[in-house]
Amino acid sequence: MQGLAPGTVAVAAGRPERRQGGPVNPPVILSSTYVSAGVPGPGELLYARADTETWQPFEEALAALEDAALPALVLGSGMAAVAAALSLVPPGGRLVVPRHAYQITLGLAAELAARGVLGVEHVDIADTDAVVRALRGTAPDGAGTPAAMLWVESPTNPMLEVADLPALTAAARETGTLVVVDNTFATPLGQQPLRLGAHVVLHSVTKYLAGHSDVVLGALATDDEALRARLASYRTLHGAVAGPWEVWLALRGLRTLALRVERSQRTAAELAARLAAHPAVAEVRHPSLPGDPGHDRATRLLRGYGSILGVRPHGGVAAADAVVDAVRLWVPATSLGGVESSLERRRRFATESVTVPEDLLRLSVGIEDLEDLWADLSAALDASRP
Ligand code: PLP
């Protein structure tokens, strides 16, 4: 796939070998076990908790999109991928995580810390100096134990902070810290973390890659044979596996990734500009806006500003809840990255980070017509005015 544009790779990768009369798409093979006698040879299919033919085309396609040297690994959910990646922290090692990251990732890290499996340090991932200090773990006396793992989301969920990923991976390589990038928000079209120095890239495939809010899946990719072997072993030992239908659907969704992402990003930037001028809106977060804290870095490091918006209406929590109640086209729902536009107030979850404003609405922009989305949203905002 060398030399092809990412949108072409999404369409062309993971196809069956070309032959006269052969299928254009890979088949779904429903078999829990494979014919196997004697000692299985390397790579031989044996049992569907370890590997299947239906996973492989998706894993090839995602590796091509992330420019990974090895096939990706598909898992039963994004959180299964998060758990697998966190298992790379050695016992008692220190994990540096963004204070704003997917709340269940933070929840799992907290649970592992409570059991003494690892230590957790929260950072503002946009504050490069603070992250580098946390990586070095320098104590006041100058001695320090470097962090075992740096977790990056960029842009973060839900605050849309943008990390200086090349600077962070360079610092992490000096301290011998493993870097895992949850690339769910940016997608491989927005950034390829392995090419920016990360060791492992992670996706909630549930979101943009599958793209239709009809499957729950996760994935990991790396260039490193030893890390891949450990992650594959985690998947098999913990049974964190994906069903064949879901993976087939995810590959079908992936074919239109570029069309969906290009369209929703364009719409999101236009909505951000209109929202910033709406009298019912107190604050809009989207890296496309010139005044947004992540704008300059996103312009330099990301291809596209993403399709997630943060909006705080005047009138606080009551107004934010009123917007969610008033929309008719936008779907009040959690999750993101589907073809349908959705929104939610994140702090309705008791587990969301307390530094996320209580009245912050997270909007996931889909592929509907811009004017229809705007008419629905602006009417809901008008109705919410205190
Ligand atoms: N990472 C991010 C950034 C997410 O937003 C999510 C889910 O919302 C996950 C990971 C977890 O993925 P899943 O819901 O597929 O388990």
Coordinates of C-alpha atoms and ligand atoms in Angstrom, one line a residue:
M1 CA 0.0 0.0 0.0
Q2 CA 3.1 2.2 -0.1
G3 CA 2.6 5.5 -1.9
L4 CA -1.2 5.3 -1.8
A5 CA -3.3 8.0 -0.1
P6 CA -5.0 6.9 3.1
G7 CA -8.5 7.1 1.6
T8 CA -7.3 4.7 -1.1
V9 CA -5.7 2.4 1.5
A10 CA -9.0 2.2 3.4
V11 CA -10.7 1.0 0.3
A12 CA -7.9 -1.3 -1.1
A13 CA -6.3 -3.0 1.9
G14 CA -7.3 -6.4 3.2
R15 CA -8.9 -7.6 0.0
P16 CA -8.7 -11.3 -1.0
E17 CA -6.0 -12.3 -3.5
R18 CA -7.2 -11.4 -7.0
R19 CA -8.2 -14.4 -9.1
Q20 CA -10.6 -14.9 -11.9
G21 CA -14.1 -15.6 -10.4
G22 CA -12.8 -14.9 -6.9
P23 CA -14.7 -12.7 -4.4
V24 CA -13.9 -9.0 -4.0
N25 CA -14.6 -9.1 -0.3
P26 CA -13.3 -11.5 2.3
P27 CA -15.7 -14.2 3.5
V28 CA -17.1 -14.5 7.1
I29 CA -16.0 -17.8 8.3
L30 CA -18.0 -19.2 11.2
S31 CA -15.9 -21.9 12.8
S32 CA -14.7 -22.1 16.4
T33 CA -12.0 -24.7 15.5
Y34 CA -9.8 -25.7 12.6
V35 CA -8.7 -29.1 11.3
S36 CA -5.5 -29.7 13.1
A37 CA -3.5 -32.9 13.9
G38 CA -0.1 -33.1 15.6
V39 CA 2.0 -30.2 16.7
P40 CA 0.6 -27.0 15.0
G41 CA 3.1 -25.2 12.8
P42 CA 3.8 -21.4 13.2
G43 CA 0.8 -19.3 12.0
E44 CA -1.4 -22.3 11.6
L45 CA -5.1 -21.7 12.5
L46 CA -6.1 -23.9 15.4
Y47 CA -8.8 -22.4 17.5
A48 CA -10.8 -19.1 17.1
R49 CA -9.8 -17.6 20.4
A50 CA -6.3 -17.4 19.1
D51 CA -6.7 -16.3 15.5
T52 CA -9.3 -16.5 12.6
E53 CA -9.3 -15.8 8.9
T54 CA -12.1 -13.2 9.4
W55 CA -9.9 -11.1 11.7
Q56 CA -6.9 -11.0 9.4
P57 CA -8.2 -8.8 6.5
F58 CA -9.3 -6.1 9.0
E59 CA -6.0 -6.4 10.8
E60 CA -4.1 -6.0 7.6
A61 CA -6.2 -3.0 6.6
L62 CA -5.7 -1.2 9.9
A63 CA -2.0 -1.9 9.9
A64 CA -1.8 -0.4 6.4
L65 CA -3.7 2.7 7.6
E66 CA -1.5 3.2 10.7
D67 CA 1.6 2.3 8.6
A68 CA 2.4 -0.4 11.1
A69 CA 5.1 -3.0 10.2
L70 CA 3.0 -5.8 11.6
P71 CA -0.6 -6.8 11.3
A72 CA -2.9 -5.1 13.9
L73 CA -4.8 -7.1 16.5
V74 CA -8.6 -6.8 16.7
L75 CA -10.2 -7.3 20.1
G76 CA -13.7 -7.6 21.5
S77 CA -14.0 -3.9 22.5
G78 CA -11.9 -0.7 22.8
M79 CA -11.7 -1.4 26.5
A80 CA -10.3 -4.9 25.8
A81 CA -7.6 -3.1 23.8
V82 CA -7.0 -0.7 26.7
A83 CA -6.7 -3.5 29.2
A84 CA -4.3 -5.4 26.9
A85 CA -2.2 -2.2 26.5
L86 CA -2.1 -1.5 30.3
S87 CA -1.0 -5.1 30.9
L88 CA 2.4 -4.0 29.4
V89 CA 3.1 -1.9 32.5
P90 CA 5.4 -4.0 34.7
P91 CA 4.3 -4.8 38.3
G92 CA 4.5 -1.6 40.3
G93 CA 5.4 0.6 37.3
R94 CA 4.2 4.1 37.0
L95 CA 1.6 5.0 34.3
V96 CA 1.3 8.7 33.2
V97 CA -2.2 9.4 31.9
P98 CA -4.0 12.6 30.7
R99 CA -6.3 13.9 33.4
H100 CA -8.9 14.2 30.7
A101 CA -9.1 10.9 28.8
Y102 CA -11.8 8.4 28.2
Q103 CA -13.4 8.0 31.7
I104 CA -13.4 4.2 31.6
T105 CA -9.8 4.1 30.7
L106 CA -9.1 6.3 33.7
G107 CA -11.4 4.1 35.7
L108 CA -9.5 0.9 34.8
A109 CA -6.2 2.6 35.6
A110 CA -7.6 3.7 39.0
E111 CA -8.8 0.1 39.7
L112 CA -5.4 -1.3 38.8
A113 CA -3.7 1.3 41.1
A114 CA -6.1 0.4 43.9
R115 CA -5.0 -3.2 43.6
G116 CA -1.4 -2.1 43.7
V117 CA -0.7 -3.4 40.2
L118 CA 0.6 0.0 39.0
G119 CA 0.9 3.6 40.0
V120 CA -1.0 6.4 38.2
E121 CA 0.0 10.0 37.7
H122 CA -2.4 12.4 36.0
V123 CA -1.1 15.2 33.7
D124 CA -2.4 17.9 31.5
I125 CA -1.3 16.2 28.2
A126 CA -1.1 19.6 26.4
D127 CA 1.5 20.9 29.0
T128 CA 4.6 19.3 27.4
D129 CA 7.0 20.4 30.2
A130 CA 4.7 18.9 32.9
V131 CA 4.4 15.6 31.0
V132 CA 8.2 15.4 30.6
R133 CA 8.7 16.0 34.3
A134 CA 6.2 13.2 35.0
L135 CA 8.1 10.9 32.6
R136 CA 11.4 11.5 34.4
G137 CA 9.7 11.2 37.8
T138 CA 12.2 13.6 39.3
A139 CA 12.0 13.9 43.1
P140 CA 13.0 17.1 44.8
D141 CA 16.4 15.5 45.6
G142 CA 17.0 15.0 41.8
A143 CA 16.7 11.2 42.0
G144 CA 13.9 9.8 39.9
T145 CA 12.3 6.6 38.6
P146 CA 11.1 7.0 35.0
A147 CA 7.5 6.3 34.2
A148 CA 6.9 2.8 32.7
M149 CA 4.1 4.0 30.3
L150 CA 2.8 7.2 28.9
W151 CA -0.8 7.1 27.7
V152 CA -1.8 9.7 25.2
E153 CA -5.1 10.8 23.8
S154 CA -4.9 13.7 21.3
P155 CA -7.3 15.3 21.0
T156 CA -8.5 14.2 24.4
N157 CA -12.0 12.9 25.3
P158 CA -13.9 15.1 26.0
M159 CA -11.8 18.3 26.4
L160 CA -10.1 18.2 23.0
E161 CA -6.6 19.1 24.3
V162 CA -3.9 18.5 21.7
A163 CA -0.6 16.9 22.7
D164 CA 2.8 17.7 21.2
L165 CA 3.1 14.0 20.3
P166 CA 6.6 14.1 18.6
A167 CA 8.0 16.0 21.6
L168 CA 6.4 13.6 24.1
T169 CA 7.6 10.4 22.3
A170 CA 11.2 11.9 22.0
A171 CA 11.2 12.5 25.8
A172 CA 9.7 9.1 26.5
R173 CA 12.4 7.4 24.4
E174 CA 15.0 9.1 26.5
T175 CA 13.4 7.8 29.7
G176 CA 12.7 4.3 28.3
T177 CA 9.0 4.8 28.7
L178 CA 6.5 2.9 26.5
V179 CA 4.1 5.2 24.7
V180 CA 0.6 4.1 23.9
V181 CA -1.6 6.4 21.8
D182 CA -5.4 6.0 21.9
N183 CA -6.0 7.3 18.3
T184 CA -9.8 6.9 18.4
F185 CA -10.5 10.6 18.1
A186 CA -7.9 11.5 15.4
T187 CA -8.3 8.3 13.4
P188 CA -5.3 7.1 11.3
L189 CA -6.3 9.8 8.7
G190 CA -5.6 12.5 11.3
Q191 CA -2.3 11.2 12.6
Q192 CA -0.2 8.0 12.5
P193 CA 1.3 7.8 16.0
L194 CA 3.7 5.0 15.2
R195 CA 5.3 7.3 12.6
L196 CA 5.6 9.9 15.4
G197 CA 7.5 7.6 17.7
A198 CA 4.7 5.8 19.7
H199 CA 5.2 2.1 20.5
V200 CA 1.5 1.1 20.4
V201 CA -1.5 2.7 18.8
L202 CA -5.0 1.8 20.0
H203 CA -8.5 2.3 18.6
S204 CA -12.1 1.9 19.9
V205 CA -13.1 0.5 16.5
T206 CA -16.6 1.1 17.7
K207 CA -16.2 4.7 16.7
Y208 CA -14.9 6.1 13.4
L209 CA -13.3 3.0 12.0
A210 CA -16.5 0.9 12.0
G211 CA -18.5 4.2 11.8
H212 CA -22.1 3.1 11.9
S213 CA -22.8 2.6 15.7
D214 CA -23.6 -1.1 15.1
V215 CA -20.5 -2.9 16.5
V216 CA -18.3 -2.8 19.6
L217 CA -14.7 -3.6 18.8
G218 CA -11.2 -2.5 19.6
A219 CA -7.7 -2.8 18.0
L220 CA -4.0 -2.4 18.7
A221 CA -1.1 -1.9 16.3
T222 CA 2.7 -1.9 16.8
D223 CA 5.9 -2.2 14.8
D224 CA 7.5 -4.2 17.6
E225 CA 7.4 -8.1 17.3
A226 CA 7.9 -8.7 21.1
L227 CA 5.1 -6.2 22.1
R228 CA 2.7 -7.6 19.5
A229 CA 3.4 -11.1 20.8
R230 CA 2.6 -10.0 24.4
L231 CA -0.6 -8.2 23.2
A232 CA -1.7 -11.2 21.1
S233 CA -1.1 -13.5 24.1
Y234 CA -3.1 -11.2 26.4
R235 CA -6.0 -11.4 23.9
T236 CA -5.9 -15.2 23.9
L237 CA -5.3 -15.7 27.6
H238 CA -8.1 -13.3 28.6
G239 CA -10.5 -14.3 25.8
A240 CA -10.9 -10.7 24.8
V241 CA -11.9 -11.7 21.3
A242 CA -14.1 -10.3 18.6
G243 CA -16.9 -12.1 16.8
P244 CA -16.4 -12.7 13.0
W245 CA -19.6 -10.8 12.0
E246 CA -18.5 -7.7 13.9
V247 CA -15.1 -7.7 12.3
W248 CA -16.5 -8.1 8.9
L249 CA -18.9 -5.2 9.5
A250 CA -16.0 -3.1 10.8
L251 CA -14.0 -3.8 7.6
R252 CA -17.1 -2.8 5.5
G253 CA -17.4 0.4 7.5
L254 CA -13.6 1.1 7.1
R255 CA -14.0 1.3 3.3
T256 CA -15.8 4.7 3.6
L257 CA -13.6 6.1 6.5
A258 CA -12.2 8.9 4.4
L259 CA -15.5 10.0 3.0
R260 CA -17.2 10.0 6.4
V261 CA -14.3 11.7 8.2
E262 CA -13.8 14.4 5.6
R263 CA -17.4 15.2 5.5
S264 CA -18.0 15.2 9.3
Q265 CA -14.8 17.3 9.9
R266 CA -15.9 19.9 7.4
T267 CA -19.4 20.1 9.0
A268 CA -17.9 20.2 12.5
A269 CA -15.7 23.2 11.7
E270 CA -18.6 25.1 10.1
L271 CA -20.8 24.3 13.1
A272 CA -18.0 25.4 15.5
A273 CA -17.8 28.8 13.8
R274 CA -21.6 29.3 13.8
L275 CA -21.9 28.1 17.5
A276 CA -19.2 30.6 18.5
A277 CA -21.4 33.4 17.2
H278 CA -24.7 32.1 18.7
P279 CA -26.1 34.2 21.6
A280 CA -27.0 31.1 23.6
V281 CA -23.5 29.8 23.6
A282 CA -20.9 30.7 26.3
E283 CA -18.0 28.6 25.0
V284 CA -17.2 26.3 22.0
R285 CA -14.2 24.0 21.9
H286 CA -13.0 22.8 18.5
P287 CA -9.4 22.9 17.4
S288 CA -10.4 24.5 14.1
L289 CA -11.3 27.7 15.9
P290 CA -8.3 30.2 15.8
G291 CA -8.8 31.0 19.5
D292 CA -9.0 27.4 20.7
P293 CA -6.1 26.3 22.9
G294 CA -5.3 23.4 20.6
H295 CA -5.6 25.3 17.3
D296 CA -1.9 26.0 16.6
R297 CA -0.7 22.5 17.6
A298 CA -3.5 20.8 15.7
T299 CA -2.7 22.8 12.6
R300 CA 0.9 21.7 12.8
L301 CA 0.4 18.1 13.8
L302 CA -3.0 16.8 12.7
R303 CA -4.5 16.4 9.3
G304 CA -8.0 17.8 10.1
Y305 CA -9.5 19.1 13.3
G306 CA -11.8 16.2 14.0
S307 CA -15.6 15.9 14.3
I308 CA -16.1 16.3 18.1
L309 CA -17.2 19.6 19.5
G310 CA -17.4 20.8 23.1
V311 CA -20.2 23.3 23.8
R312 CA -21.2 25.2 27.0
P313 CA -24.5 27.0 26.7
H314 CA -25.3 30.0 28.8
G315 CA -27.4 28.9 31.7
G316 CA -25.3 26.0 33.0
V317 CA -26.4 22.4 33.6
A318 CA -30.2 23.2 33.2
A319 CA -29.6 24.8 29.8
A320 CA -27.3 22.0 28.6
D321 CA -29.9 19.4 29.6
A322 CA -32.6 21.5 27.9
V323 CA -30.6 21.4 24.6
V324 CA -30.3 17.6 24.8
D325 CA -34.1 17.4 25.4
A326 CA -34.9 19.8 22.6
V327 CA -33.0 18.3 19.7
R328 CA -35.0 16.2 17.2
L329 CA -32.4 15.2 14.6
W330 CA -29.3 15.0 16.8
V331 CA -29.5 11.8 18.8
P332 CA -29.1 12.1 22.6
A333 CA -26.7 9.2 23.2
T334 CA -23.2 8.4 24.4
S335 CA -20.5 7.2 22.0
L336 CA -19.3 9.0 18.9
G337 CA -17.9 8.5 15.4
G338 CA -21.1 7.2 13.8
V339 CA -22.8 8.5 10.7
E340 CA -25.5 10.0 12.9
S341 CA -24.8 13.1 14.9
S342 CA -25.2 12.7 18.6
L343 CA -24.7 14.7 21.8
E344 CA -24.6 14.3 25.6
R345 CA -23.7 16.2 28.7
R346 CA -20.6 14.3 29.9
R347 CA -20.9 15.1 33.6
R348 CA -24.2 13.2 33.7
F349 CA -21.8 10.4 34.5
A350 CA -20.6 10.4 38.1
T351 CA -17.4 8.8 36.8
E352 CA -16.5 11.7 34.4
S353 CA -13.4 13.7 35.5
V354 CA -14.5 16.6 37.9
T355 CA -12.3 19.1 35.9
V356 CA -14.7 18.6 32.9
P357 CA -17.2 21.5 33.2
E358 CA -20.6 20.3 34.5
D359 CA -22.4 22.0 31.6
L360 CA -20.1 20.7 28.8
L361 CA -22.0 19.1 25.9
R362 CA -19.9 16.8 23.8
L363 CA -21.2 16.7 20.2
S364 CA -20.2 14.0 17.7
V365 CA -20.9 15.4 14.2
G366 CA -22.0 12.8 11.6
I367 CA -22.6 13.0 7.9
E368 CA -26.1 14.5 7.7
D369 CA -26.6 17.7 5.8
L370 CA -25.0 20.8 7.5
E371 CA -28.1 23.0 7.3
D372 CA -30.4 20.3 8.8
L373 CA -28.0 19.8 11.7
W374 CA -27.7 23.6 12.2
A375 CA -31.4 24.2 12.1
D376 CA -32.0 21.5 14.7
L377 CA -29.2 22.6 17.0
S378 CA -29.7 26.3 16.8
A379 CA -33.5 25.8 17.5
A380 CA -32.6 23.7 20.6
L381 CA -30.2 26.3 21.8
D382 CA -32.8 29.1 21.3
A383 CA -35.3 27.0 23.3
S384 CA -32.7 26.5 26.1
R385 CA -32.0 30.2 26.7
P386 CA -32.6 31.1 30.3
Ligands
PLP1 N1 -11.0 5.2 23.9 C1 -11.8 6.2 23.6 C2 -11.2 7.6 23.3 C3 -13.2 6.1 23.7 O1 -14.0 7.2 23.5 C4 -13.8 4.9 24.0 C5 -15.2 4.7 24.1 O2 -16.0 5.7 24.2 C6 -12.9 3.8 24.3 C7 -11.6 4.0 24.2 C8 -13.5 2.4 24.7 O3 -14.0 1.8 23.6 P1 -15.2 0.7 23.6 O4 -16.4 1.5 23.9 O5 -15.2 0.2 22.2 O6 -14.8 -0.3 24.6

